Amino acid sequence: MLAFTSVLFAAPALAQDPSAVVLMYHRFGEAKYPNTNTTLEQLDAHIAYLQANDFKVLPLPEVDAALKARKPLPPKAVAITIDDETRLVLVRSRVFGGRGQRGCAGPCAV
């Protein structure tokens, strides 16, 4: 959690040029893999932090296109990525509740 908030806290200071923070997750709620797991409680806290601090979640391809074209991004732009394409069903159904059970129905890249 410390690394998460440290990166996001620094985001506005980095925003002189088009910029965004990219959060990469690997797996959720799988305690048997502690090195790459994010608990659902941690995920809830991360999303609550993003919402409470007015971060704008964007699709990664949109962030990538803006950076390549040197076009402006909204202040506090964030992209959320999830490693391992095979986890798409898990992420959308169990973790994010399909329509944003955790308040993050927005774009995620896999």
GROMACS .gro file of C-alpha atoms in nm:
model
  110
    1MET     CA    1   0.000   0.000   0.000
    2LEU     CA    2   0.289   0.236   0.073
    3ALA     CA    3   0.425   0.199  -0.280
    4PHE     CA    4   0.077   0.249  -0.424
    5THR     CA    5   0.016   0.577  -0.242
    6SER     CA    6   0.372   0.700  -0.297
    7VAL     CA    7   0.342   0.661  -0.673
    8LEU     CA    8   0.004   0.830  -0.684
    9PHE     CA    9   0.112   1.112  -0.453
   10ALA     CA   10   0.397   1.193  -0.691
   11ALA     CA   11   0.170   1.187  -0.999
   12PRO     CA   12   0.068   1.557  -0.996
   13ALA     CA   13   0.432   1.665  -0.968
   14LEU     CA   14   0.516   1.464  -1.278
   15ALA     CA   15   0.234   1.618  -1.481
   16GLN     CA   16   0.435   1.894  -1.650
   17ASP     CA   17   0.435   1.695  -1.973
   18PRO     CA   18   0.159   1.456  -2.073
   19SER     CA   19   0.180   1.183  -1.813
   20ALA     CA   20  -0.015   0.911  -1.638
   21VAL     CA   21   0.042   0.658  -1.365
   22VAL     CA   22  -0.003   0.295  -1.473
   23LEU     CA   23  -0.102   0.052  -1.199
   24MET     CA   24  -0.027  -0.311  -1.282
   25TYR     CA   25  -0.188  -0.590  -1.088
   26HIS     CA   26  -0.116  -0.958  -1.129
   27ARG     CA   27  -0.375  -1.147  -0.925
   28PHE     CA   28  -0.647  -1.079  -0.670
   29GLY     CA   29  -0.758  -1.271  -0.364
   30GLU     CA   30  -0.516  -1.561  -0.414
   31ALA     CA   31  -0.331  -1.586  -0.083
   32LYS     CA   32  -0.132  -1.888  -0.198
   33TYR     CA   33   0.070  -1.650  -0.420
   34PRO     CA   34   0.167  -1.376  -0.171
   35ASN     CA   35   0.441  -1.223  -0.387
   36THR     CA   36   0.205  -1.132  -0.669
   37ASN     CA   37  -0.131  -1.123  -0.493
   38THR     CA   38  -0.336  -0.817  -0.406
   39THR     CA   39  -0.600  -0.891  -0.146
   40LEU     CA   40  -0.953  -0.780  -0.223
   41GLU     CA   41  -0.931  -0.552   0.079
   42GLN     CA   42  -0.619  -0.388  -0.064
   43LEU     CA   43  -0.789  -0.349  -0.401
   44ASP     CA   44  -1.090  -0.187  -0.234
   45ALA     CA   45  -0.854   0.054  -0.056
   46HIS     CA   46  -0.672   0.137  -0.381
   47ILE     CA   47  -0.997   0.212  -0.564
   48ALA     CA   48  -1.130   0.416  -0.272
   49TYR     CA   49  -0.807   0.619  -0.278
   50LEU     CA   50  -0.839   0.683  -0.651
   51GLN     CA   51  -1.200   0.797  -0.611
   52ALA     CA   52  -1.140   1.010  -0.300
   53ASN     CA   53  -0.850   1.189  -0.466
   54ASP     CA   54  -1.014   1.258  -0.803
   55PHE     CA   55  -0.794   1.037  -1.018
   56LYS     CA   56  -0.921   0.981  -1.373
   57VAL     CA   57  -0.903   0.615  -1.482
   58LEU     CA   58  -0.843   0.585  -1.855
   59PRO     CA   59  -0.797   0.290  -2.090
   60LEU     CA   60  -0.429   0.211  -2.139
   61PRO     CA   61  -0.453   0.243  -2.522
   62GLU     CA   62  -0.590   0.597  -2.476
   63VAL     CA   63  -0.302   0.689  -2.246
   64ASP     CA   64  -0.053   0.534  -2.488
   65ALA     CA   65  -0.196   0.722  -2.787
   66ALA     CA   66  -0.194   1.054  -2.601
   67LEU     CA   67   0.165   1.008  -2.489
   68LYS     CA   68   0.283   0.914  -2.838
   69ALA     CA   69   0.106   1.217  -2.986
   70ARG     CA   70   0.219   1.438  -2.695
   71LYS     CA   71  -0.143   1.532  -2.637
   72PRO     CA   72  -0.260   1.643  -2.295
   73LEU     CA   73  -0.407   1.397  -2.051
   74PRO     CA   74  -0.643   1.489  -1.769
   75PRO     CA   75  -0.482   1.576  -1.438
   76LYS     CA   76  -0.425   1.266  -1.226
   77ALA     CA   77  -0.463   1.026  -1.519
   78VAL     CA   78  -0.432   0.659  -1.422
   79ALA     CA   79  -0.448   0.339  -1.625
   80ILE     CA   80  -0.510   0.007  -1.453
   81THR     CA   81  -0.359  -0.304  -1.607
   82ILE     CA   82  -0.400  -0.666  -1.512
   83ASP     CA   83  -0.132  -0.917  -1.608
   84ASP     CA   84  -0.233  -1.251  -1.759
   85GLU     CA   85  -0.505  -1.240  -2.020
   86THR     CA   86  -0.655  -1.561  -1.882
   87ARG     CA   87  -0.771  -1.369  -1.575
   88LEU     CA   88  -1.014  -1.149  -1.771
   89VAL     CA   89  -1.323  -1.344  -1.667
   90LEU     CA   90  -1.216  -1.352  -1.302
   91VAL     CA   91  -1.144  -0.982  -1.297
   92ARG     CA   92  -1.467  -0.872  -1.457
   93SER     CA   93  -1.696  -1.110  -1.272
   94ARG     CA   94  -1.549  -1.167  -0.927
   95VAL     CA   95  -1.314  -0.881  -0.864
   96PHE     CA   96  -1.480  -0.583  -1.027
   97GLY     CA   97  -1.832  -0.723  -1.013
   98GLY     CA   98  -1.896  -0.685  -1.385
   99ARG     CA   99  -2.051  -0.340  -1.348
  100GLY     CA  100  -1.819  -0.197  -1.090
  101GLN     CA  101  -1.901  -0.358  -0.759
  102ARG     CA  102  -1.580  -0.200  -0.634
  103GLY     CA  103  -1.659   0.130  -0.799
  104CYS     CA  104  -1.427   0.069  -1.090
  105ALA     CA  105  -1.636  -0.043  -1.384
  106GLY     CA  106  -1.411   0.175  -1.592
  107PRO     CA  107  -1.141   0.070  -1.829
  108CYS     CA  108  -0.882  -0.188  -1.740
  109ALA     CA  109  -0.625  -0.332  -1.975
  110VAL     CA  110  -0.539  -0.699  -1.962
   0.00000   0.00000   0.00000
